[in-house]
Amino acid sequence: MDFIQDEISLQAAQTARDFANMHIRPNLMVWDESQEFPLQVFKEMGKLGLMGILVPETYGGTGLGYFEYNVIIQEVAKVCGSIGLSLAAHNSLCTNHILTFGNENQKQQYLPKLSTAEFIGAWGLTEPNTGSDAGNMKTTAVKEGDNWRINGTKSWITHGKSGDVAVVICRTGEPRAKNNSTAFIVDRNTPGFSAGKKENKLGMRASETAEMIFDNCIISDSNRLGEVGDGFKQAMKILDGGRISIAALSLGIAKGAFEAALKYSKERQQFDQPISNFQAISFKLADMATKIECAELLIHQACDLKMKGLPMTKESAMAKYYASEIAVEISTDAIQIFGGYGYTKDFPVEKFYRDSKLCTIGEGTSEIQKLVIGREILK
């Protein structure tokens, strides 16, 4: 595995960095306070190709790989975790699901619009009473001639209110039966499809999280993704790649918190010298830097396997688990280095702290990652 970034990765990182500093940084606390989902920012990212990073140029995407995707998510998350989260969810879940499992008609119909942000994508697996226990979902799709009737509620859905199109996993068999779910594409304007409660969250407040409600929602069988009964298998494969994006998101947050703390430690004077001169602070910074390097290596390994088409369930789970946990640890230490100032909204580290916790929960909790890793190493 080559650890040196090539020219394409460097350009991708620079593009994302410049965009984040120019279009996100000035307003991030305004959006955080108001919980506004800044739709126009994503429209602008669509113009730069950042909303279809993994989509081939044939379908209007940028046609980049996971190494470039990783650095783009990191650069955005170093500035704002919320925007990084929405960018990751749009690319790796809804868009990637259609890219991976859609037929040619579905790809031609949806991918160009998703890649340019004409459409914002949502992806629905989680329900109010079935988070990690997705095999027992209550949202059902019943076949009626050439159509399917969907009923149920999906919760904790990124872009559940503002998404123009959603990939939804529905139960099409008996609860807990094998191969009992199927994936469907549902357009926002479909009768019976509506948005429910929008969550009031600790962090990631500019990334919209809401319910999607299906009340006798009728869709054509042409909206089915893949074979009947393959929904859960598809979802697990999509989450393998999605774990890389959450790991990258976590690493971006960790890097943002570390860089802010490092800069502050050189500027803050106590006892007539920068606090970085004190071993208590320099050791903390050393631990933070080491954890960042470790997370980066795990993510690179998962990206490398993904790009080679090799199994990477264990490696992506390890990357997501470790990177998300150290994002919380590093942002906590960053607040400690800032002291009382770190606890205020006048400085950036309290937001990194609030945003980081979601990374240990979303797209599979840390406990689920350990379950996945344990199963893989015990095979």
mmCIF file of C-alpha atoms in Angstrom:
data_model
loop_
_atom_site.group_PDB
_atom_site.id
_atom_site.type_symbol
_atom_site.label_atom_id
_atom_site.label_comp_id
_atom_site.label_asym_id
_atom_site.label_seq_id
_atom_site.Cartn_x
_atom_site.Cartn_y
_atom_site.Cartn_z
ATOM 1 C CA MET A 1 0.000 0.000 0.000
ATOM 2 C CA ASP A 2 1.372 3.393 -1.039
ATOM 3 C CA PHE A 3 0.999 6.022 1.678
ATOM 4 C CA ILE A 4 2.018 8.964 -0.494
ATOM 5 C CA GLN A 5 -0.939 11.005 -1.737
ATOM 6 C CA ASP A 6 -1.026 11.288 -5.507
ATOM 7 C CA GLU A 7 -1.766 14.486 -7.374
ATOM 8 C CA ILE A 8 -5.485 13.733 -7.671
ATOM 9 C CA SER A 9 -5.872 13.216 -3.917
ATOM 10 C CA LEU A 10 -3.933 16.395 -3.189
ATOM 11 C CA GLN A 11 -6.117 18.384 -5.589
ATOM 12 C CA ALA A 12 -9.294 16.873 -4.134
ATOM 13 C CA ALA A 13 -8.174 17.785 -0.612
ATOM 14 C CA GLN A 14 -7.282 21.322 -1.643
ATOM 15 C CA THR A 15 -10.631 21.832 -3.381
ATOM 16 C CA ALA A 16 -12.535 20.661 -0.311
ATOM 17 C CA ARG A 17 -10.308 22.703 2.027
ATOM 18 C CA ASP A 18 -10.758 25.913 0.042
ATOM 19 C CA PHE A 19 -14.516 25.403 -0.209
ATOM 20 C CA ALA A 20 -14.887 24.684 3.511
ATOM 21 C CA ASN A 21 -12.908 27.757 4.530
ATOM 22 C CA MET A 22 -14.729 30.055 2.125
ATOM 23 C CA HIS A 23 -18.320 28.785 2.245
ATOM 24 C CA ILE A 24 -18.704 26.880 5.533
ATOM 25 C CA ARG A 25 -16.452 28.399 8.191
ATOM 26 C CA PRO A 26 -18.076 31.894 8.205
ATOM 27 C CA ASN A 27 -21.545 30.527 9.011
ATOM 28 C CA LEU A 28 -21.008 27.266 10.852
ATOM 29 C CA MET A 29 -22.013 28.563 14.294
ATOM 30 C CA VAL A 30 -25.064 30.350 12.879
ATOM 31 C CA TRP A 31 -26.255 27.063 11.369
ATOM 32 C CA ASP A 32 -25.377 25.192 14.557
ATOM 33 C CA GLU A 33 -27.387 27.549 16.769
ATOM 34 C CA SER A 34 -30.409 27.642 14.452
ATOM 35 C CA GLN A 35 -30.175 23.964 13.392
ATOM 36 C CA GLU A 36 -30.494 25.147 9.806
ATOM 37 C CA PHE A 37 -29.735 22.656 7.054
ATOM 38 C CA PRO A 38 -27.867 24.918 4.586
ATOM 39 C CA LEU A 39 -29.189 23.452 1.353
ATOM 40 C CA GLN A 40 -27.478 26.042 -0.836
ATOM 41 C CA VAL A 41 -24.057 24.926 0.428
ATOM 42 C CA PHE A 42 -24.734 21.446 -0.925
ATOM 43 C CA LYS A 43 -25.928 22.867 -4.233
ATOM 44 C CA GLU A 44 -22.582 24.675 -4.477
ATOM 45 C CA MET A 45 -20.710 21.476 -3.610
ATOM 46 C CA GLY A 46 -22.656 19.790 -6.385
ATOM 47 C CA LYS A 47 -21.181 22.261 -8.866
ATOM 48 C CA LEU A 48 -17.688 21.198 -7.739
ATOM 49 C CA GLY A 49 -18.461 17.491 -8.097
ATOM 50 C CA LEU A 50 -18.399 16.834 -4.367
ATOM 51 C CA MET A 51 -21.901 15.328 -4.285
ATOM 52 C CA GLY A 52 -21.075 12.504 -6.702
ATOM 53 C CA ILE A 53 -17.516 11.704 -5.671
ATOM 54 C CA LEU A 54 -17.719 7.945 -6.256
ATOM 55 C CA VAL A 55 -20.114 8.113 -9.225
ATOM 56 C CA PRO A 56 -18.525 7.459 -12.647
ATOM 57 C CA GLU A 57 -18.427 10.347 -15.094
ATOM 58 C CA THR A 58 -20.821 8.357 -17.303
ATOM 59 C CA TYR A 59 -23.559 9.172 -14.803
ATOM 60 C CA GLY A 60 -22.498 12.753 -14.162
ATOM 61 C CA GLY A 61 -20.233 12.061 -11.213
ATOM 62 C CA THR A 62 -16.605 12.846 -10.483
ATOM 63 C CA GLY A 63 -15.426 9.250 -10.766
ATOM 64 C CA LEU A 64 -12.977 9.365 -7.875
ATOM 65 C CA GLY A 65 -12.023 6.546 -5.507
ATOM 66 C CA TYR A 66 -12.145 5.998 -1.778
ATOM 67 C CA PHE A 67 -8.771 7.625 -1.096
ATOM 68 C CA GLU A 68 -10.011 10.891 -2.598
ATOM 69 C CA TYR A 69 -13.388 10.477 -0.922
ATOM 70 C CA ASN A 70 -11.646 10.013 2.427
ATOM 71 C CA VAL A 71 -9.609 13.228 2.180
ATOM 72 C CA ILE A 72 -12.592 15.276 0.962
ATOM 73 C CA ILE A 73 -14.731 14.227 3.937
ATOM 74 C CA GLN A 74 -11.819 14.901 6.291
ATOM 75 C CA GLU A 75 -11.200 18.424 4.993
ATOM 76 C CA VAL A 76 -14.860 19.384 5.320
ATOM 77 C CA ALA A 77 -15.159 17.807 8.787
ATOM 78 C CA LYS A 78 -12.053 19.657 10.005
ATOM 79 C CA VAL A 79 -14.172 22.789 9.623
ATOM 80 C CA CYS A 80 -17.692 21.491 10.366
ATOM 81 C CA GLY A 81 -18.721 17.971 11.323
ATOM 82 C CA SER A 82 -22.354 18.629 10.411
ATOM 83 C CA ILE A 83 -21.626 19.439 6.780
ATOM 84 C CA GLY A 84 -19.154 16.548 6.645
ATOM 85 C CA LEU A 85 -21.818 14.171 7.945
ATOM 86 C CA SER A 86 -24.418 15.238 5.384
ATOM 87 C CA LEU A 87 -21.855 15.067 2.593
ATOM 88 C CA ALA A 88 -20.879 11.549 3.671
ATOM 89 C CA ALA A 89 -24.472 10.322 4.015
ATOM 90 C CA HIS A 90 -25.462 11.646 0.599
ATOM 91 C CA ASN A 91 -22.456 10.096 -1.144
ATOM 92 C CA SER A 92 -21.962 6.781 0.625
ATOM 93 C CA LEU A 93 -25.529 5.763 1.450
ATOM 94 C CA CYS A 94 -28.295 6.859 -0.934
ATOM 95 C CA THR A 95 -26.146 7.621 -3.981
ATOM 96 C CA ASN A 96 -23.819 4.671 -3.514
ATOM 97 C CA HIS A 97 -26.705 2.264 -2.948
ATOM 98 C CA ILE A 98 -28.232 3.176 -6.307
ATOM 99 C CA LEU A 99 -24.802 3.055 -7.951
ATOM 100 C CA THR A 100 -24.024 -0.371 -6.491
ATOM 101 C CA PHE A 101 -27.378 -2.142 -6.791
ATOM 102 C CA GLY A 102 -29.468 -0.120 -9.234
ATOM 103 C CA ASN A 103 -30.226 -1.277 -12.756
ATOM 104 C CA GLU A 104 -29.211 0.814 -15.733
ATOM 105 C CA ASN A 105 -32.532 2.697 -15.906
ATOM 106 C CA GLN A 106 -32.366 3.568 -12.211
ATOM 107 C CA LYS A 107 -28.773 4.748 -12.510
ATOM 108 C CA GLN A 108 -29.576 6.923 -15.516
ATOM 109 C CA GLN A 109 -32.634 8.377 -13.796
ATOM 110 C CA TYR A 110 -31.167 9.233 -10.386
ATOM 111 C CA LEU A 111 -27.366 9.381 -10.366
ATOM 112 C CA PRO A 112 -26.917 12.501 -12.540
ATOM 113 C CA LYS A 113 -29.329 14.459 -10.343
ATOM 114 C CA LEU A 114 -27.773 13.197 -7.118
ATOM 115 C CA SER A 115 -24.252 13.921 -8.381
ATOM 116 C CA THR A 116 -25.048 17.569 -9.082
ATOM 117 C CA ALA A 117 -27.161 18.046 -5.927
ATOM 118 C CA GLU A 118 -30.273 18.685 -7.990
ATOM 119 C CA PHE A 119 -31.471 15.870 -5.721
ATOM 120 C CA ILE A 120 -30.401 15.455 -2.076
ATOM 121 C CA GLY A 121 -30.359 11.815 -1.031
ATOM 122 C CA ALA A 122 -31.623 10.061 2.102
ATOM 123 C CA TRP A 123 -31.241 6.435 3.202
ATOM 124 C CA GLY A 124 -33.668 4.691 5.524
ATOM 125 C CA LEU A 125 -32.851 1.608 7.587
ATOM 126 C CA THR A 126 -33.251 2.617 11.253
ATOM 127 C CA GLU A 127 -36.671 2.665 12.916
ATOM 128 C CA PRO A 128 -37.940 3.924 16.314
ATOM 129 C CA ASN A 129 -37.701 0.471 17.898
ATOM 130 C CA THR A 130 -35.149 -1.222 15.635
ATOM 131 C CA GLY A 131 -31.743 0.414 15.601
ATOM 132 C CA SER A 132 -29.073 -2.268 15.719
ATOM 133 C CA ASP A 133 -31.847 -4.905 15.507
ATOM 134 C CA ALA A 134 -32.641 -4.101 11.866
ATOM 135 C CA GLY A 135 -33.819 -7.628 11.099
ATOM 136 C CA ASN A 136 -36.952 -6.952 13.146
ATOM 137 C CA MET A 137 -38.019 -3.816 11.263
ATOM 138 C CA LYS A 138 -41.691 -2.848 11.243
ATOM 139 C CA THR A 139 -41.819 -0.863 7.984
ATOM 140 C CA THR A 140 -43.374 -3.203 5.419
ATOM 141 C CA ALA A 141 -43.740 -3.317 1.660
ATOM 142 C CA VAL A 142 -46.556 -5.494 0.333
ATOM 143 C CA LYS A 143 -46.721 -6.490 -3.338
ATOM 144 C CA GLU A 144 -49.946 -5.500 -5.111
ATOM 145 C CA GLY A 145 -49.803 -6.374 -8.796
ATOM 146 C CA ASP A 146 -47.009 -4.310 -10.352
ATOM 147 C CA ASN A 147 -46.806 -2.023 -7.313
ATOM 148 C CA TRP A 148 -45.712 -2.102 -3.682
ATOM 149 C CA ARG A 149 -47.587 -0.578 -0.733
ATOM 150 C CA ILE A 150 -45.225 0.788 1.960
ATOM 151 C CA ASN A 151 -46.288 1.484 5.546
ATOM 152 C CA GLY A 152 -44.146 2.402 8.517
ATOM 153 C CA THR A 153 -41.725 4.962 9.939
ATOM 154 C CA LYS A 154 -37.984 5.354 9.563
ATOM 155 C CA SER A 155 -36.189 7.410 12.211
ATOM 156 C CA TRP A 156 -32.832 9.155 12.663
ATOM 157 C CA ILE A 157 -32.621 9.692 8.919
ATOM 158 C CA THR A 158 -30.115 12.202 7.577
ATOM 159 C CA HIS A 159 -32.065 14.470 5.191
ATOM 160 C CA GLY A 160 -35.298 12.766 6.248
ATOM 161 C CA LYS A 161 -37.153 16.024 5.626
ATOM 162 C CA SER A 162 -35.166 17.730 2.855
ATOM 163 C CA GLY A 163 -34.101 14.696 0.836
ATOM 164 C CA ASP A 164 -35.586 14.612 -2.668
ATOM 165 C CA VAL A 165 -35.165 10.862 -3.022
ATOM 166 C CA ALA A 166 -34.688 8.091 -0.483
ATOM 167 C CA VAL A 167 -33.469 4.528 -0.583
ATOM 168 C CA VAL A 168 -35.642 2.693 1.936
ATOM 169 C CA ILE A 169 -35.189 -0.818 3.321
ATOM 170 C CA CYS A 170 -38.586 -2.439 3.998
ATOM 171 C CA ARG A 171 -39.599 -5.786 5.403
ATOM 172 C CA THR A 172 -41.085 -7.974 2.672
ATOM 173 C CA GLY A 173 -41.100 -11.221 4.649
ATOM 174 C CA GLU A 174 -41.831 -12.433 8.161
ATOM 175 C CA PRO A 175 -40.072 -10.764 11.140
ATOM 176 C CA ARG A 176 -36.604 -12.225 11.774
ATOM 177 C CA ALA A 177 -36.930 -14.565 8.794
ATOM 178 C CA LYS A 178 -33.926 -14.946 6.510
ATOM 179 C CA ASN A 179 -33.850 -12.601 3.507
ATOM 180 C CA ASN A 180 -36.935 -10.759 4.758
ATOM 181 C CA SER A 181 -36.263 -7.243 3.457
ATOM 182 C CA THR A 182 -36.037 -5.395 0.141
ATOM 183 C CA ALA A 183 -34.672 -2.000 -0.895
ATOM 184 C CA PHE A 184 -36.729 0.565 -2.804
ATOM 185 C CA ILE A 185 -36.204 4.032 -4.281
ATOM 186 C CA VAL A 186 -38.920 6.458 -3.166
ATOM 187 C CA ASP A 187 -39.287 9.961 -4.585
ATOM 188 C CA ARG A 188 -40.240 12.737 -2.173
ATOM 189 C CA ASN A 189 -43.365 13.716 -4.138
ATOM 190 C CA THR A 190 -44.848 10.202 -3.905
ATOM 191 C CA PRO A 191 -48.284 10.337 -2.197
ATOM 192 C CA GLY A 192 -48.120 8.834 1.288
ATOM 193 C CA PHE A 193 -44.450 9.761 1.826
ATOM 194 C CA SER A 194 -43.984 12.580 4.356
ATOM 195 C CA ALA A 195 -41.512 13.905 6.903
ATOM 196 C CA GLY A 196 -42.079 13.512 10.619
ATOM 197 C CA LYS A 197 -40.287 14.843 13.674
ATOM 198 C CA LYS A 198 -36.983 16.644 13.200
ATOM 199 C CA GLU A 199 -34.574 15.779 16.020
ATOM 200 C CA ASN A 200 -33.167 18.436 18.374
ATOM 201 C CA LYS A 201 -29.607 17.179 18.784
ATOM 202 C CA LEU A 202 -26.552 17.667 20.984
ATOM 203 C CA GLY A 203 -24.242 18.022 17.989
ATOM 204 C CA MET A 204 -24.246 17.762 14.192
ATOM 205 C CA ARG A 205 -27.025 20.309 14.411
ATOM 206 C CA ALA A 206 -26.756 21.625 10.850
ATOM 207 C CA SER A 207 -27.099 18.087 9.475
ATOM 208 C CA GLU A 208 -30.824 17.447 9.312
ATOM 209 C CA THR A 209 -32.050 14.329 11.116
ATOM 210 C CA ALA A 210 -35.749 13.517 10.812
ATOM 211 C CA GLU A 211 -38.361 10.797 10.524
ATOM 212 C CA MET A 212 -39.642 9.512 7.197
ATOM 213 C CA ILE A 213 -43.263 8.364 7.367
ATOM 214 C CA PHE A 214 -44.918 6.035 4.866
ATOM 215 C CA ASP A 215 -48.708 5.855 4.967
ATOM 216 C CA ASN A 216 -50.048 3.607 2.203
ATOM 217 C CA CYS A 217 -47.284 4.864 -0.060
ATOM 218 C CA ILE A 218 -47.632 3.182 -3.470
ATOM 219 C CA ILE A 219 -44.556 2.766 -5.654
ATOM 220 C CA SER A 220 -43.923 0.843 -8.859
ATOM 221 C CA ASP A 221 -41.981 -2.407 -8.902
ATOM 222 C CA SER A 222 -39.556 -0.550 -11.192
ATOM 223 C CA ASN A 223 -38.410 1.297 -8.041
ATOM 224 C CA ARG A 224 -37.214 -1.934 -6.448
ATOM 225 C CA LEU A 225 -33.432 -2.186 -6.027
ATOM 226 C CA GLY A 226 -32.176 -5.672 -6.821
ATOM 227 C CA GLU A 227 -33.989 -8.847 -5.916
ATOM 228 C CA VAL A 228 -36.785 -9.262 -3.398
ATOM 229 C CA GLY A 229 -35.256 -10.338 -0.092
ATOM 230 C CA ASP A 230 -31.813 -8.861 -0.728
ATOM 231 C CA GLY A 231 -32.387 -5.585 1.150
ATOM 232 C CA PHE A 232 -30.493 -6.438 4.327
ATOM 233 C CA LYS A 233 -27.553 -7.931 2.422
ATOM 234 C CA GLN A 234 -27.379 -4.780 0.313
ATOM 235 C CA ALA A 235 -27.558 -2.566 3.392
ATOM 236 C CA MET A 236 -24.682 -4.404 5.066
ATOM 237 C CA LYS A 237 -22.503 -4.014 1.975
ATOM 238 C CA ILE A 238 -23.326 -0.302 1.771
ATOM 239 C CA LEU A 239 -22.503 0.097 5.465
ATOM 240 C CA ASP A 240 -19.086 -1.502 4.895
ATOM 241 C CA GLY A 241 -18.217 1.457 2.685
ATOM 242 C CA GLY A 242 -20.186 3.826 4.882
ATOM 243 C CA ARG A 243 -17.948 2.954 7.817
ATOM 244 C CA ILE A 244 -15.008 4.343 5.867
ATOM 245 C CA SER A 245 -16.832 7.631 5.442
ATOM 246 C CA ILE A 246 -17.714 7.862 9.156
ATOM 247 C CA ALA A 247 -14.120 7.001 10.014
ATOM 248 C CA ALA A 248 -12.984 9.830 7.703
ATOM 249 C CA LEU A 249 -15.562 12.140 9.283
ATOM 250 C CA SER A 250 -14.285 11.203 12.742
ATOM 251 C CA LEU A 251 -10.686 11.760 11.718
ATOM 252 C CA GLY A 252 -11.519 15.165 10.265
ATOM 253 C CA ILE A 253 -13.155 16.216 13.538
ATOM 254 C CA ALA A 254 -10.168 14.882 15.497
ATOM 255 C CA LYS A 255 -7.729 16.768 13.265
ATOM 256 C CA GLY A 256 -9.757 19.972 13.550
ATOM 257 C CA ALA A 257 -9.775 19.758 17.348
ATOM 258 C CA PHE A 258 -6.076 18.872 17.498
ATOM 259 C CA GLU A 259 -4.989 21.684 15.190
ATOM 260 C CA ALA A 260 -7.025 24.214 17.180
ATOM 261 C CA ALA A 261 -5.518 22.965 20.460
ATOM 262 C CA LEU A 262 -1.991 22.935 19.074
ATOM 263 C CA LYS A 263 -2.293 26.518 17.837
ATOM 264 C CA TYR A 264 -3.812 27.702 21.115
ATOM 265 C CA SER A 265 -1.127 25.964 23.186
ATOM 266 C CA LYS A 266 1.559 27.974 21.395
ATOM 267 C CA GLU A 267 -0.285 31.260 21.886
ATOM 268 C CA ARG A 268 -1.627 30.931 25.423
ATOM 269 C CA GLN A 269 0.818 32.296 28.013
ATOM 270 C CA GLN A 270 0.993 31.184 31.631
ATOM 271 C CA PHE A 271 3.907 31.806 33.975
ATOM 272 C CA ASP A 272 5.495 33.922 31.226
ATOM 273 C CA GLN A 273 5.705 31.150 28.646
ATOM 274 C CA PRO A 274 3.463 29.282 26.172
ATOM 275 C CA ILE A 275 1.547 26.461 27.824
ATOM 276 C CA SER A 276 2.918 24.100 25.143
ATOM 277 C CA ASN A 277 6.237 24.289 27.061
ATOM 278 C CA PHE A 278 4.682 22.414 29.960
ATOM 279 C CA GLN A 279 4.985 18.639 29.892
ATOM 280 C CA ALA A 280 1.346 18.170 30.926
ATOM 281 C CA ILE A 281 0.278 19.881 27.709
ATOM 282 C CA SER A 282 2.977 18.537 25.389
ATOM 283 C CA PHE A 283 2.245 14.948 26.481
ATOM 284 C CA LYS A 284 -1.449 15.486 25.804
ATOM 285 C CA LEU A 285 -0.619 16.803 22.331
ATOM 286 C CA ALA A 286 1.704 13.843 21.731
ATOM 287 C CA ASP A 287 -1.085 11.390 22.573
ATOM 288 C CA MET A 288 -3.517 13.230 20.305
ATOM 289 C CA ALA A 289 -1.082 13.241 17.374
ATOM 290 C CA THR A 290 -0.326 9.527 17.798
ATOM 291 C CA LYS A 291 -4.011 8.566 17.858
ATOM 292 C CA ILE A 292 -4.603 10.579 14.681
ATOM 293 C CA GLU A 293 -1.768 8.748 12.910
ATOM 294 C CA CYS A 294 -3.157 5.369 14.007
ATOM 295 C CA ALA A 295 -6.655 6.199 12.780
ATOM 296 C CA GLU A 296 -5.286 7.434 9.471
ATOM 297 C CA LEU A 297 -3.442 4.176 8.881
ATOM 298 C CA LEU A 298 -6.545 2.101 9.611
ATOM 299 C CA ILE A 299 -8.590 4.196 7.179
ATOM 300 C CA HIS A 300 -5.916 3.911 4.471
ATOM 301 C CA GLN A 301 -5.932 0.131 4.897
ATOM 302 C CA ALA A 302 -9.725 -0.035 4.508
ATOM 303 C CA CYS A 303 -9.628 2.275 1.465
ATOM 304 C CA ASP A 304 -6.895 0.178 -0.136
ATOM 305 C CA LEU A 305 -8.871 -3.045 0.273
ATOM 306 C CA LYS A 306 -12.059 -1.386 -0.954
ATOM 307 C CA MET A 307 -10.366 -0.085 -4.104
ATOM 308 C CA LYS A 308 -8.896 -3.538 -4.794
ATOM 309 C CA GLY A 309 -12.312 -5.159 -4.434
ATOM 310 C CA LEU A 310 -11.120 -7.290 -1.524
ATOM 311 C CA PRO A 311 -13.080 -8.161 1.646
ATOM 312 C CA MET A 312 -12.847 -5.287 4.137
ATOM 313 C CA THR A 313 -15.663 -5.772 6.631
ATOM 314 C CA LYS A 314 -13.247 -6.181 9.550
ATOM 315 C CA GLU A 315 -10.932 -3.396 8.444
ATOM 316 C CA SER A 316 -13.695 -0.842 7.848
ATOM 317 C CA ALA A 317 -15.262 -1.704 11.225
ATOM 318 C CA MET A 318 -11.882 -1.278 12.924
ATOM 319 C CA ALA A 319 -11.327 2.068 11.204
ATOM 320 C CA LYS A 320 -14.782 3.335 12.130
ATOM 321 C CA TYR A 321 -14.584 2.072 15.707
ATOM 322 C CA TYR A 322 -11.137 3.451 16.456
ATOM 323 C CA ALA A 323 -11.456 6.755 14.601
ATOM 324 C CA SER A 324 -14.808 7.584 16.184
ATOM 325 C CA GLU A 325 -13.604 6.809 19.695
ATOM 326 C CA ILE A 326 -10.419 8.859 19.345
ATOM 327 C CA ALA A 327 -12.421 11.763 17.897
ATOM 328 C CA VAL A 328 -14.255 11.942 21.235
ATOM 329 C CA GLU A 329 -11.015 11.571 23.200
ATOM 330 C CA ILE A 330 -9.127 14.193 21.202
ATOM 331 C CA SER A 331 -11.924 16.745 21.259
ATOM 332 C CA THR A 332 -12.200 16.214 25.029
ATOM 333 C CA ASP A 333 -8.474 16.805 25.460
ATOM 334 C CA ALA A 334 -8.694 19.869 23.204
ATOM 335 C CA ILE A 335 -11.248 21.425 25.538
ATOM 336 C CA GLN A 336 -8.957 20.647 28.482
ATOM 337 C CA ILE A 337 -6.064 22.427 26.788
ATOM 338 C CA PHE A 338 -8.248 25.477 26.162
ATOM 339 C CA GLY A 339 -9.411 25.395 29.778
ATOM 340 C CA GLY A 340 -12.409 27.598 30.547
ATOM 341 C CA TYR A 341 -12.298 29.139 27.089
ATOM 342 C CA GLY A 342 -12.785 25.700 25.563
ATOM 343 C CA TYR A 343 -16.125 25.413 27.296
ATOM 344 C CA THR A 344 -17.469 28.494 25.523
ATOM 345 C CA LYS A 345 -18.886 28.860 22.040
ATOM 346 C CA ASP A 346 -16.377 31.627 21.282
ATOM 347 C CA PHE A 347 -13.783 28.951 20.528
ATOM 348 C CA PRO A 348 -14.154 26.014 18.113
ATOM 349 C CA VAL A 349 -13.369 22.998 20.265
ATOM 350 C CA GLU A 350 -16.701 22.730 22.093
ATOM 351 C CA LYS A 351 -18.396 22.121 18.742
ATOM 352 C CA PHE A 352 -15.895 19.427 17.788
ATOM 353 C CA TYR A 353 -16.643 17.848 21.170
ATOM 354 C CA ARG A 354 -20.410 17.873 20.596
ATOM 355 C CA ASP A 355 -20.157 16.691 16.997
ATOM 356 C CA SER A 356 -17.731 13.864 17.733
ATOM 357 C CA LYS A 357 -20.081 11.780 19.878
ATOM 358 C CA LEU A 358 -22.432 10.997 16.999
ATOM 359 C CA CYS A 359 -19.570 9.242 15.202
ATOM 360 C CA THR A 360 -19.562 6.511 17.890
ATOM 361 C CA ILE A 361 -23.294 5.925 17.310
ATOM 362 C CA GLY A 362 -24.253 6.512 13.667
ATOM 363 C CA GLU A 363 -23.925 3.776 11.010
ATOM 364 C CA GLY A 364 -23.391 1.188 13.730
ATOM 365 C CA THR A 365 -22.468 1.924 17.333
ATOM 366 C CA SER A 366 -18.996 1.207 18.695
ATOM 367 C CA GLU A 367 -20.490 -1.875 20.356
ATOM 368 C CA ILE A 368 -21.792 -3.129 16.991
ATOM 369 C CA GLN A 369 -18.379 -2.490 15.417
ATOM 370 C CA LYS A 370 -16.772 -4.648 18.106
ATOM 371 C CA LEU A 371 -19.387 -7.326 17.419
ATOM 372 C CA VAL A 372 -18.527 -7.223 13.701
ATOM 373 C CA ILE A 373 -14.774 -7.307 14.394
ATOM 374 C CA GLY A 374 -15.202 -10.169 16.871
ATOM 375 C CA ARG A 375 -17.179 -12.252 14.365
ATOM 376 C CA GLU A 376 -14.599 -11.633 11.658
ATOM 377 C CA ILE A 377 -11.571 -12.604 13.763
ATOM 378 C CA LEU A 378 -13.358 -15.691 15.141
ATOM 379 C CA LYS A 379 -14.326 -17.066 11.715
#
